[in-house]
């Protein structure tokens, strides 16, 4: 990390966006950041803060592909049954690219935040007016939020939480070589930052229009109090302090700032920074078009190309169990949102007539995955069967974070995407709060937990949980099951959270599995499940009947063609070792450079 930070110092002046900076850049020594010539006022500190926000865009920080493949959500792309992906196989090491890239991205973010914090501390005595003092506190709260967030992410990812704390800007070489801190010390540190942010950040950054869009889109991306409160609650949930976690989540829920958006608005370019969004990474296809998506200056990502089969690489495919769970995610037949009207034929007269049917799959399923027999949601200006190949034992694709709604092929966008990455939204808070209620003091509160889970399900017009209608949704259908704490928690672990949140957030599924203590057993159980694909006939865009062979995932073996059977996670079930794989190790880029490790 030290070598990377040094290289970063050499170029930082050229990546901080600010008005009229060309003359400034020619006057300042490019080999150092001069606090005498920069960080002189609130405007310059706010410009520096933009660089902290920009670091969140670094896709190496999320490592979505690696984190998805090391969970139970995915099979690593085409080529069944011969997987070579080290994260899926659970054979990654301290030299693996995602391990080193994530560490590097997080600590660059910490470095940038510490620069802003130091800059603000240097001008604190110059704050005279009440407005200046207020703005100083807000900028400091933003910088400390990010410093706390990046330490929280590193704590959640590396070395069982024993990582390096940086609360200053290193200048001399020896200052880059810091020892590891205990997990408890790291938690105390990032929580102090987040509490400061919670105290001084504004409750919200923008009003919202009646259609749910932000009145001020530019301010919608700035951090507000709810983000700090939510991350604090998450940190306590992760250490199983359920009552304390619940209090933070309740504060977010009772703030009146957030509300669930339409299911279509949480994974495409439509509905970005909607009222459900708590923390979101902004991307833009139209800005810095000369930069590749892998450039640290880029405002684009490659998630669409990673997941899409239409002009993309399909580097991660939904795992078999996940596809089956989405196929079984039952839409409520009594909900008008699930009724599809189409033109049919009157059986008695042969005349055209309007007919109704229940949609093939739930709204949540259709907006999350592309399934070959989903007739109801277009896919790249066609049906899913027409647009995608469904070859090579591929029976579903991730639709989330792909440009299926705005183009006919990802190549038309040069395999780049401007879709915002949803890092934290209200539905996640509902589900974490439900978990805290189930596991909280005094035996938990299963009934209240069901209410919050059902709010998430109702948004997607799903059949609700429980035995009787509730006052919030009296016209809905219910599954008729009497849940207790164990059965409801099982539903949350194996259905609700993975289906609602797959691909989103900071390694949500991998961390969930680890903290629930189910990872090894999960891989072992899934490695015993056998699937095969059935054929699907469809009408192509020229009106001809075609077949997608083996494209409809079905449980059980293919007795006639056993080579067509699909079994996931066999290698992971054998290779996964909690001591070695539940956390990433400290990367070798750090251990080889740092004599204090």
Coordinates of C-alpha atoms in Angstrom, one line a residue:
X1 CA 0.0 0.0 0.0
X2 CA 2.8 2.4 0.8
X3 CA 4.3 2.3 -2.7
X4 CA 0.8 2.9 -4.1
X5 CA 0.1 5.8 -1.8
X6 CA 3.4 7.4 -2.8
X7 CA 2.5 7.1 -6.5
X8 CA -0.9 8.5 -5.6
X9 CA 0.7 11.6 -3.9
X10 CA 2.6 12.3 -7.1
X11 CA -0.6 12.5 -9.2
X12 CA -3.3 13.7 -6.7
X13 CA -3.1 17.3 -7.8
X14 CA -4.2 16.3 -11.2
X15 CA -7.4 14.4 -10.1
X16 CA -8.9 16.9 -7.6
X17 CA -11.5 18.7 -9.6
X18 CA -11.7 22.4 -8.9
X19 CA -12.4 25.6 -10.6
X20 CA -9.5 27.5 -12.2
X21 CA -6.9 24.9 -11.1
X22 CA -4.5 25.1 -14.1
X23 CA -2.5 28.0 -12.8
X24 CA -2.4 26.5 -9.3
X25 CA -1.0 23.2 -10.7
X26 CA 1.8 24.9 -12.4
X27 CA 2.9 26.7 -9.2
X28 CA 2.8 23.8 -6.7
X29 CA 5.6 21.2 -6.6
X30 CA 4.0 18.1 -8.1
X31 CA 6.0 15.9 -5.7
X32 CA 4.1 16.9 -2.6
X33 CA 0.8 18.3 -1.3
X34 CA 1.5 21.7 0.1
X35 CA -0.7 22.6 3.0
X36 CA 0.6 26.2 2.7
X37 CA -0.8 26.5 -0.8
X38 CA -3.9 24.4 -0.5
X39 CA -6.6 23.6 2.0
X40 CA -6.7 27.3 2.7
X41 CA -10.5 27.7 2.9
X42 CA -13.8 25.9 2.8
X43 CA -14.0 25.9 -0.9
X44 CA -10.6 24.2 -1.3
X45 CA -11.5 21.7 1.4
X46 CA -14.7 20.9 -0.4
X47 CA -12.9 20.4 -3.6
X48 CA -10.6 18.0 -1.8
X49 CA -13.7 16.2 -0.5
X50 CA -14.8 15.5 -4.1
X51 CA -11.7 13.3 -4.4
X52 CA -12.9 11.2 -1.5
X53 CA -16.2 10.7 -3.1
X54 CA -14.4 9.8 -6.3
X55 CA -12.5 7.1 -4.6
X56 CA -15.8 5.3 -3.8
X57 CA -16.2 4.9 -7.6
X58 CA -13.1 2.7 -7.7
X59 CA -14.6 -0.7 -8.6
X60 CA -11.7 -2.5 -6.9
X61 CA -13.2 -1.3 -3.6
X62 CA -16.4 -3.2 -4.1
X63 CA -14.8 -6.1 -6.1
X64 CA -18.3 -7.1 -7.0
X65 CA -17.3 -10.0 -9.2
X66 CA -14.9 -11.6 -6.7
X67 CA -17.2 -11.1 -3.7
X68 CA -20.2 -12.5 -5.6
X69 CA -18.2 -15.5 -6.8
X70 CA -16.9 -16.3 -3.3
X71 CA -20.4 -16.4 -1.9
X72 CA -23.2 -18.8 -2.9
X73 CA -24.8 -16.4 -5.4
X74 CA -22.9 -17.3 -8.5
X75 CA -21.1 -19.6 -10.9
X76 CA -18.1 -17.9 -12.4
X77 CA -19.2 -17.5 -16.0
X78 CA -19.4 -19.7 -19.0
X79 CA -17.6 -23.0 -19.3
X80 CA -19.4 -25.4 -17.0
X81 CA -18.4 -27.7 -15.4
X82 CA -14.7 -26.6 -15.4
X83 CA -14.4 -23.6 -13.1
X84 CA -11.1 -21.9 -12.7
X85 CA -12.1 -18.8 -10.7
X86 CA -10.0 -18.7 -7.5
X87 CA -12.8 -17.0 -5.5
X88 CA -15.4 -19.5 -6.5
X89 CA -13.0 -22.4 -5.8
X90 CA -12.0 -20.8 -2.5
X91 CA -8.3 -20.9 -3.4
X92 CA -7.5 -17.2 -3.3
X93 CA -4.3 -16.1 -1.4
X94 CA -2.7 -12.9 -0.2
X95 CA -1.4 -12.4 -3.8
X96 CA -4.8 -12.5 -5.4
X97 CA -5.8 -9.5 -7.5
X98 CA -9.0 -8.7 -5.7
X99 CA -7.4 -9.0 -2.3
X100 CA -4.7 -6.5 -3.2
X101 CA -6.9 -4.2 -5.2
X102 CA -9.5 -3.9 -2.4
X103 CA -6.9 -3.1 0.2
X104 CA -5.3 -0.5 -2.1
X105 CA -8.6 1.2 -2.9
X106 CA -9.8 1.3 0.7
X107 CA -6.5 2.8 2.0
X108 CA -6.3 5.4 -0.8
X109 CA -9.8 6.4 0.3
X110 CA -8.6 6.7 3.9
X111 CA -5.6 8.7 2.8
X112 CA -7.8 11.1 0.9
X113 CA -10.2 11.5 3.8
X114 CA -7.4 12.2 6.2
X115 CA -6.1 15.0 3.9
X116 CA -9.4 16.7 4.1
X117 CA -9.6 16.3 7.8
X118 CA -6.1 17.7 8.2
X119 CA -7.0 20.6 5.9
X120 CA -10.2 21.4 7.8
X121 CA -8.4 21.3 11.1
X122 CA -5.9 23.8 9.7
X123 CA -8.6 26.4 9.0
X124 CA -10.9 25.8 12.0
X125 CA -9.8 29.0 13.8
X126 CA -10.7 31.0 10.7
X127 CA -14.4 30.1 10.9
X128 CA -16.0 33.3 12.1
X129 CA -19.7 33.3 11.0
X130 CA -22.3 30.8 12.0
X131 CA -22.7 29.7 8.4
X132 CA -19.0 29.0 8.1
X133 CA -18.9 27.0 11.3
X134 CA -21.9 25.0 10.2
X135 CA -20.4 24.2 6.8
X136 CA -17.1 23.4 8.5
X137 CA -18.8 20.8 10.6
X138 CA -20.7 19.3 7.7
X139 CA -17.5 19.0 5.6
X140 CA -15.7 17.4 8.5
X141 CA -18.6 15.1 9.1
X142 CA -18.5 14.0 5.4
X143 CA -14.7 13.4 5.6
X144 CA -15.0 11.5 8.9
X145 CA -17.9 9.5 7.5
X146 CA -15.8 8.2 4.7
X147 CA -12.8 7.6 6.8
X148 CA -15.0 5.6 9.2
X149 CA -16.8 3.8 6.3
X150 CA -13.5 2.7 4.7
X151 CA -12.1 1.4 8.0
X152 CA -15.4 -0.4 8.6
X153 CA -15.2 -2.0 5.1
X154 CA -11.6 -3.0 5.7
X155 CA -12.5 -4.4 9.2
X156 CA -15.3 -6.4 7.6
X157 CA -13.1 -7.9 5.0
X158 CA -9.5 -8.4 6.1
X159 CA -7.7 -10.5 8.7
X160 CA -10.6 -11.1 11.2
X161 CA -10.9 -7.3 11.6
X162 CA -7.3 -6.7 12.7
X163 CA -6.2 -4.1 10.2
X164 CA -4.1 -0.8 10.1
X165 CA -5.7 2.4 11.5
X166 CA -4.7 5.6 9.8
X167 CA -5.8 8.7 11.6
X168 CA -3.2 11.0 10.0
X169 CA -1.6 11.8 6.7
X170 CA 1.8 10.0 6.4
X171 CA 4.6 12.1 5.1
X172 CA 7.9 10.5 6.0
X173 CA 8.5 7.0 4.8
X174 CA 8.5 5.4 8.2
X175 CA 5.0 6.8 8.9
X176 CA 3.6 4.5 6.2
X177 CA 4.7 1.4 8.1
X178 CA 2.0 1.1 10.7
X179 CA 1.3 -2.0 12.8
X180 CA -2.0 -3.8 12.9
X181 CA -4.6 -2.8 15.5
X182 CA -7.0 -5.1 17.3
X183 CA -10.5 -5.6 16.0
X184 CA -11.9 -3.9 19.0
X185 CA -9.7 -0.9 18.6
X186 CA -10.7 -0.6 14.9
X187 CA -14.4 -0.8 15.8
X188 CA -14.0 1.9 18.4
X189 CA -12.1 4.1 15.8
X190 CA -14.6 3.8 13.0
X191 CA -17.6 4.2 15.3
X192 CA -16.2 7.4 16.7
X193 CA -16.0 8.8 13.1
X194 CA -19.4 7.6 12.2
X195 CA -20.9 9.1 15.4
X196 CA -19.4 12.4 14.6
X197 CA -20.9 12.2 11.1
X198 CA -24.3 11.2 12.6
X199 CA -24.2 14.3 14.8
X200 CA -23.3 16.9 12.2
X201 CA -24.6 15.6 8.9
X202 CA -27.9 17.1 7.7
X203 CA -31.0 14.8 8.0
X204 CA -31.4 15.0 4.2
X205 CA -29.8 16.7 1.2
X206 CA -32.8 17.2 -1.1
X207 CA -36.5 17.2 -1.2
X208 CA -38.3 14.7 -3.5
X209 CA -40.9 15.3 -6.1
X210 CA -44.2 13.5 -6.2
X211 CA -42.8 11.0 -8.7
X212 CA -40.0 10.0 -6.3
X213 CA -37.2 11.8 -8.1
X214 CA -34.9 14.2 -6.2
X215 CA -35.5 17.9 -6.6
X216 CA -31.8 18.5 -6.5
X217 CA -30.1 15.5 -8.2
X218 CA -26.6 17.0 -7.6
X219 CA -27.2 17.1 -3.8
X220 CA -28.9 13.8 -3.7
X221 CA -25.5 12.0 -4.0
X222 CA -24.1 13.8 -0.9
X223 CA -23.9 11.9 2.3
X224 CA -26.7 12.5 4.9
X225 CA -27.2 11.5 8.5
X226 CA -29.1 8.3 7.6
X227 CA -26.0 6.8 6.0
X228 CA -23.9 7.2 9.1
X229 CA -26.7 5.9 11.3
X230 CA -27.3 2.9 9.0
X231 CA -23.6 1.9 8.9
X232 CA -23.5 2.2 12.7
X233 CA -26.5 -0.1 13.0
X234 CA -25.0 -2.5 10.5
X235 CA -21.7 -2.7 12.5
X236 CA -23.6 -3.6 15.7
X237 CA -25.7 -6.2 13.8
X238 CA -22.5 -7.8 12.6
X239 CA -21.2 -8.3 16.1
X240 CA -24.7 -9.6 17.2
X241 CA -25.5 -6.6 19.5
X242 CA -29.1 -6.8 18.1
X243 CA -30.8 -4.4 20.6
X244 CA -28.3 -1.7 19.9
X245 CA -28.5 -2.3 16.1
X246 CA -32.3 -2.1 16.3
X247 CA -32.1 1.4 17.9
X248 CA -30.0 2.8 15.1
X249 CA -32.3 1.2 12.5
X250 CA -35.3 2.6 14.2
X251 CA -33.8 6.1 14.0
X252 CA -33.5 5.7 10.2
X253 CA -37.0 4.2 9.9
X254 CA -38.6 7.0 12.0
X255 CA -36.8 9.8 10.3
X256 CA -39.4 10.1 7.6
X257 CA -36.7 10.6 5.0
X258 CA -36.8 7.3 3.1
X259 CA -39.4 5.2 1.5
X260 CA -39.4 2.1 -0.7
X261 CA -39.2 2.9 -4.5
X262 CA -40.7 0.9 -7.3
X263 CA -38.7 -2.3 -7.8
X264 CA -37.6 -1.2 -11.3
X265 CA -35.7 1.8 -9.8
X266 CA -33.0 0.0 -7.8
X267 CA -30.8 -1.6 -10.5
X268 CA -30.9 0.5 -13.7
X269 CA -30.2 4.0 -14.7
X270 CA -33.9 4.8 -14.2
X271 CA -34.6 6.0 -10.7
X272 CA -31.1 6.7 -9.5
X273 CA -30.8 8.4 -6.1
X274 CA -34.5 7.6 -5.5
X275 CA -36.0 8.0 -2.0
X276 CA -35.1 4.4 -1.1
X277 CA -31.4 5.2 -1.6
X278 CA -29.2 5.7 1.5
X279 CA -25.8 5.2 0.0
X280 CA -25.2 5.1 -3.7
X281 CA -22.1 5.3 -6.0
X282 CA -22.6 7.6 -8.9
X283 CA -21.4 6.7 -12.4
X284 CA -21.8 8.6 -15.6
X285 CA -21.3 7.5 -19.2
X286 CA -21.2 11.1 -20.6
X287 CA -18.4 12.5 -18.4
X288 CA -14.6 11.9 -19.0
X289 CA -15.4 9.8 -22.1
X290 CA -11.7 9.6 -23.0
X291 CA -11.0 7.5 -19.9
X292 CA -11.3 3.7 -19.9
X293 CA -13.6 2.2 -17.2
X294 CA -10.5 0.9 -15.4
X295 CA -8.9 4.3 -15.1
X296 CA -8.8 5.8 -11.6
X297 CA -10.3 9.0 -13.2
X298 CA -13.1 7.1 -14.9
X299 CA -16.8 7.9 -14.1
X300 CA -17.9 4.6 -15.7
X301 CA -18.0 0.9 -14.6
X302 CA -18.0 -2.5 -16.4
X303 CA -20.7 -4.2 -14.3
X304 CA -23.1 -4.5 -17.3
X305 CA -20.5 -6.2 -19.4
X306 CA -19.5 -8.5 -16.5
X307 CA -23.0 -9.8 -16.1
X308 CA -24.7 -9.5 -19.5
X309 CA -24.9 -12.2 -22.1
X310 CA -25.8 -9.7 -24.8
X311 CA -22.5 -8.1 -25.8
X312 CA -21.0 -8.8 -22.4
X313 CA -18.7 -11.3 -20.8
X314 CA -21.2 -13.1 -18.5
X315 CA -18.3 -13.5 -16.1
X316 CA -20.7 -14.4 -13.2
X317 CA -23.9 -16.3 -13.7
X318 CA -26.5 -16.8 -11.0
X319 CA -26.0 -20.1 -9.2
X320 CA -28.5 -22.9 -9.7
X321 CA -30.1 -22.6 -6.3
X322 CA -30.5 -18.8 -6.8
X323 CA -32.2 -19.3 -10.1
X324 CA -34.6 -21.9 -8.6
X325 CA -35.4 -19.6 -5.7
X326 CA -36.2 -16.7 -8.0
X327 CA -38.3 -19.0 -10.2
X328 CA -40.3 -20.0 -7.1
X329 CA -40.6 -16.4 -5.8
X330 CA -44.4 -16.4 -6.1
X331 CA -46.3 -13.4 -7.3
X332 CA -49.6 -12.6 -5.6
X333 CA -52.3 -13.6 -8.0
X334 CA -54.7 -11.2 -6.4
X335 CA -52.5 -8.1 -6.9
X336 CA -53.4 -6.1 -10.0
X337 CA -49.7 -5.4 -10.6
X338 CA -49.3 -9.1 -11.5
X339 CA -52.1 -9.2 -14.1
X340 CA -51.0 -9.3 -17.7
X341 CA -53.6 -8.3 -20.3
X342 CA -53.1 -9.8 -23.8
X343 CA -55.0 -10.4 -27.0
X344 CA -56.4 -13.9 -27.4
X345 CA -59.2 -15.6 -29.2
X346 CA -62.7 -16.2 -28.1
X347 CA -63.1 -20.0 -28.1
X348 CA -66.7 -19.9 -29.1
X349 CA -66.5 -17.2 -31.9
X350 CA -62.9 -17.1 -32.9
X351 CA -62.9 -13.3 -32.5
X352 CA -60.0 -11.4 -30.9
X353 CA -60.6 -10.8 -27.2
X354 CA -58.7 -9.3 -24.3
X355 CA -57.6 -12.0 -21.8
X356 CA -55.9 -11.8 -18.5
X357 CA -53.2 -14.0 -16.9
X358 CA -50.8 -13.8 -13.9
X359 CA -47.3 -12.8 -14.9
X360 CA -44.8 -15.6 -15.4
X361 CA -42.5 -14.4 -12.6
X362 CA -42.6 -12.0 -9.8
X363 CA -41.6 -8.4 -10.4
X364 CA -38.5 -9.0 -8.2
X365 CA -37.5 -12.0 -10.2
X366 CA -38.0 -10.2 -13.6
X367 CA -36.0 -7.2 -12.6
X368 CA -33.2 -9.3 -11.0
X369 CA -32.7 -12.1 -13.5
X370 CA -33.2 -12.8 -17.2
X371 CA -35.0 -16.2 -17.5
X372 CA -35.7 -17.7 -20.9
X373 CA -39.4 -18.3 -20.3
X374 CA -40.1 -14.8 -18.9
X375 CA -42.5 -13.3 -21.4
X376 CA -43.4 -10.2 -19.5
X377 CA -40.4 -7.9 -19.3
X378 CA -38.5 -6.9 -22.4
X379 CA -34.7 -7.6 -22.6
X380 CA -32.5 -5.6 -24.9
X381 CA -35.6 -4.6 -27.0
X382 CA -36.6 -8.3 -27.4
X383 CA -37.8 -11.2 -25.2
X384 CA -35.2 -12.9 -23.1
X385 CA -35.3 -16.0 -25.3
X386 CA -34.7 -13.9 -28.4
X387 CA -32.0 -11.7 -27.0
X388 CA -29.8 -14.2 -25.1
X389 CA -28.1 -17.4 -26.2
X390 CA -28.8 -19.6 -23.1
X391 CA -26.0 -21.9 -24.4
X392 CA -23.4 -24.0 -22.5
X393 CA -25.7 -25.0 -19.6
X394 CA -26.6 -21.4 -19.0
X395 CA -30.2 -21.2 -17.6
X396 CA -30.3 -17.6 -16.3
X397 CA -28.4 -14.3 -16.2
X398 CA -28.2 -11.4 -13.8
X399 CA -30.3 -8.6 -15.2
X400 CA -29.3 -6.2 -12.4
X401 CA -26.9 -3.5 -13.3
X402 CA -27.1 -4.2 -17.0
X403 CA -28.3 -1.8 -19.7
X404 CA -31.1 -4.1 -20.9
X405 CA -33.6 -1.2 -20.9
X406 CA -31.7 1.4 -22.9
X407 CA -29.8 -0.5 -25.6
X408 CA -30.0 -3.5 -27.8
X409 CA -26.5 -4.7 -27.1
X410 CA -23.8 -3.8 -24.5
X411 CA -21.3 -3.3 -27.3
X412 CA -23.2 -0.2 -28.4
X413 CA -22.0 1.4 -25.2
X414 CA -18.5 0.0 -25.6
X415 CA -19.2 -2.4 -22.8
X416 CA -19.2 0.5 -20.3
X417 CA -22.0 1.5 -18.0
X418 CA -23.1 4.6 -16.2
X419 CA -25.6 2.8 -13.9
X420 CA -25.2 3.8 -10.3
X421 CA -24.1 1.1 -7.8
X422 CA -26.6 0.7 -5.0
X423 CA -24.6 0.4 -1.8
X424 CA -27.3 0.7 0.8
X425 CA -31.0 1.1 0.5
X426 CA -34.1 1.1 2.8
X427 CA -35.1 -2.5 2.0
X428 CA -31.7 -3.6 3.5
X429 CA -32.5 -1.7 6.6
X430 CA -36.0 -3.3 6.8
X431 CA -34.5 -6.7 6.6
X432 CA -31.6 -6.1 9.0
X433 CA -34.1 -4.6 11.4
X434 CA -36.3 -7.7 11.1
X435 CA -33.2 -9.8 12.0
X436 CA -32.5 -7.6 15.0
X437 CA -36.1 -8.0 16.1
X438 CA -36.0 -11.8 15.7
X439 CA -32.8 -12.2 17.7
X440 CA -33.2 -9.3 20.1
X441 CA -33.9 -9.3 23.8
X442 CA -36.9 -10.8 25.6
X443 CA -37.3 -13.6 23.1
X444 CA -37.5 -11.4 20.0
X445 CA -40.5 -10.0 18.2
X446 CA -41.4 -12.4 15.3
X447 CA -44.7 -10.7 14.5
X448 CA -43.1 -7.2 14.1
X449 CA -40.2 -8.7 12.0
X450 CA -42.8 -10.3 9.7
X451 CA -44.4 -6.8 9.2
X452 CA -41.1 -5.4 7.9
X453 CA -40.3 -8.3 5.7
X454 CA -43.7 -8.1 4.2
X455 CA -43.2 -4.4 3.4
X456 CA -40.3 -5.5 1.2
X457 CA -42.3 -8.3 -0.3
X458 CA -45.4 -6.1 -0.9
X459 CA -43.3 -3.7 -2.9
X460 CA -42.7 -6.5 -5.4
X461 CA -46.3 -7.7 -5.3
X462 CA -45.2 -11.0 -3.7
X463 CA -47.3 -13.4 -1.6
X464 CA -46.8 -12.2 1.9
X465 CA -45.7 -14.2 4.9
X466 CA -48.0 -15.3 7.7
X467 CA -51.5 -16.8 8.3
X468 CA -53.7 -13.7 8.3
X469 CA -54.0 -10.4 6.5
X470 CA -52.5 -7.4 8.3
X471 CA -53.9 -3.9 8.5
X472 CA -51.3 -2.6 6.0
X473 CA -52.2 -5.0 3.2
X474 CA -55.6 -6.4 3.8
X475 CA -56.2 -7.4 0.2
X476 CA -53.0 -9.4 -0.3
X477 CA -52.5 -13.2 -0.3
X478 CA -50.5 -14.8 2.5
X479 CA -48.5 -18.1 2.5
X480 CA -50.5 -19.5 5.5
X481 CA -47.4 -20.5 7.4
X482 CA -47.1 -19.9 11.1
X483 CA -43.5 -18.7 11.6
X484 CA -41.4 -18.9 14.7
X485 CA -38.0 -17.3 15.3
X486 CA -36.1 -20.2 13.7
X487 CA -38.2 -20.6 10.6
X488 CA -38.5 -16.9 10.0
X489 CA -34.7 -16.5 10.3
X490 CA -34.2 -19.4 7.9
X491 CA -36.5 -17.5 5.4
X492 CA -34.5 -14.4 5.9
X493 CA -31.1 -16.1 5.4
X494 CA -31.9 -18.4 2.5
X495 CA -34.6 -16.5 0.6
X496 CA -35.4 -12.9 1.5
X497 CA -32.0 -11.3 1.8
X498 CA -30.2 -13.1 -1.1
X499 CA -33.1 -12.5 -3.5
X500 CA -33.7 -8.9 -2.5
X501 CA -30.1 -7.8 -2.3
X502 CA -28.1 -10.1 -4.7
X503 CA -25.1 -8.2 -6.3
X504 CA -25.7 -5.1 -4.2
X505 CA -24.0 -3.5 -1.3
X506 CA -20.6 -4.1 0.2
X507 CA -20.1 -8.0 0.0
X508 CA -23.5 -8.4 1.7
X509 CA -24.0 -12.1 1.0
X510 CA -20.5 -13.1 1.8
X511 CA -20.5 -11.3 5.1
X512 CA -24.0 -12.5 5.9
X513 CA -23.0 -16.1 5.4
X514 CA -19.9 -15.7 7.5
X515 CA -21.6 -13.9 10.4
X516 CA -24.4 -16.5 10.5
X517 CA -21.8 -19.3 10.6
X518 CA -23.3 -21.1 7.6
X519 CA -20.7 -20.8 4.8
X520 CA -19.1 -24.3 5.0
X521 CA -22.3 -26.1 5.6
X522 CA -24.0 -24.1 2.8
X523 CA -21.4 -25.1 0.2
X524 CA -21.6 -28.7 1.4
X525 CA -25.4 -28.7 1.1
X526 CA -25.5 -27.1 -2.3
X527 CA -22.8 -29.4 -3.6
X528 CA -25.3 -32.3 -3.2
X529 CA -28.0 -30.7 -5.3
X530 CA -28.3 -31.8 -9.0
X531 CA -30.0 -29.8 -11.7
X532 CA -30.5 -30.1 -15.4
X533 CA -32.0 -27.9 -18.1
X534 CA -35.2 -28.5 -20.1
X535 CA -35.7 -27.2 -23.6
X536 CA -37.8 -24.1 -24.4
X537 CA -39.5 -23.3 -27.7
X538 CA -40.0 -19.7 -28.7
X539 CA -40.8 -17.5 -31.7
X540 CA -37.7 -15.6 -32.9
X541 CA -37.8 -12.0 -34.2
X542 CA -38.4 -13.3 -37.7
X543 CA -41.4 -15.2 -36.7
X544 CA -39.8 -18.7 -36.8
X545 CA -40.1 -21.3 -34.1
X546 CA -36.7 -21.9 -32.4
X547 CA -35.5 -23.9 -29.4
X548 CA -33.2 -22.8 -26.5
X549 CA -31.8 -26.2 -25.6
X550 CA -31.5 -27.0 -21.9
X551 CA -32.4 -23.5 -20.9
X552 CA -35.1 -24.0 -18.3
X553 CA -33.5 -25.0 -15.0
X554 CA -35.1 -28.0 -13.4
X555 CA -34.3 -29.9 -10.2
X556 CA -32.9 -33.4 -10.4
X557 CA -30.5 -35.2 -12.8
X558 CA -30.8 -35.6 -16.5
X559 CA -31.0 -39.4 -16.7
X560 CA -30.4 -39.6 -20.4
X561 CA -27.5 -37.2 -20.6
X562 CA -25.7 -37.2 -17.2
X563 CA -23.0 -34.9 -18.8
X564 CA -25.6 -32.2 -18.9
X565 CA -26.2 -32.3 -15.1
X566 CA -25.3 -29.2 -13.2
X567 CA -23.8 -29.3 -9.7
X568 CA -22.4 -26.1 -8.0
X569 CA -19.9 -25.6 -5.2
X570 CA -18.3 -29.0 -5.2
X571 CA -14.8 -27.6 -5.0
X572 CA -15.9 -24.9 -2.5
X573 CA -17.4 -27.5 -0.2
X574 CA -14.0 -29.2 -0.1
X575 CA -11.7 -26.2 -0.1
X576 CA -13.4 -23.7 2.1
X577 CA -11.6 -23.3 5.4
X578 CA -13.0 -20.7 7.9
X579 CA -9.6 -19.7 9.1
X580 CA -8.3 -19.1 5.6
X581 CA -11.3 -18.0 3.6
X582 CA -13.9 -16.3 5.9
X583 CA -11.8 -13.1 5.6
X584 CA -9.3 -12.0 3.0
X585 CA -5.7 -12.1 4.3
X586 CA -3.6 -9.0 4.6
X587 CA -2.3 -8.7 1.0
X588 CA 1.2 -9.4 0.1
X589 CA 1.6 -5.9 -1.3
X590 CA 1.4 -4.7 2.3
X591 CA 3.2 -7.5 4.1
X592 CA 6.2 -7.3 1.8
X593 CA 6.5 -3.5 2.2
X594 CA 5.7 -3.0 5.8
X595 CA 8.3 -4.2 8.3
X596 CA 5.9 -3.8 11.2
X597 CA 3.7 -6.6 10.1

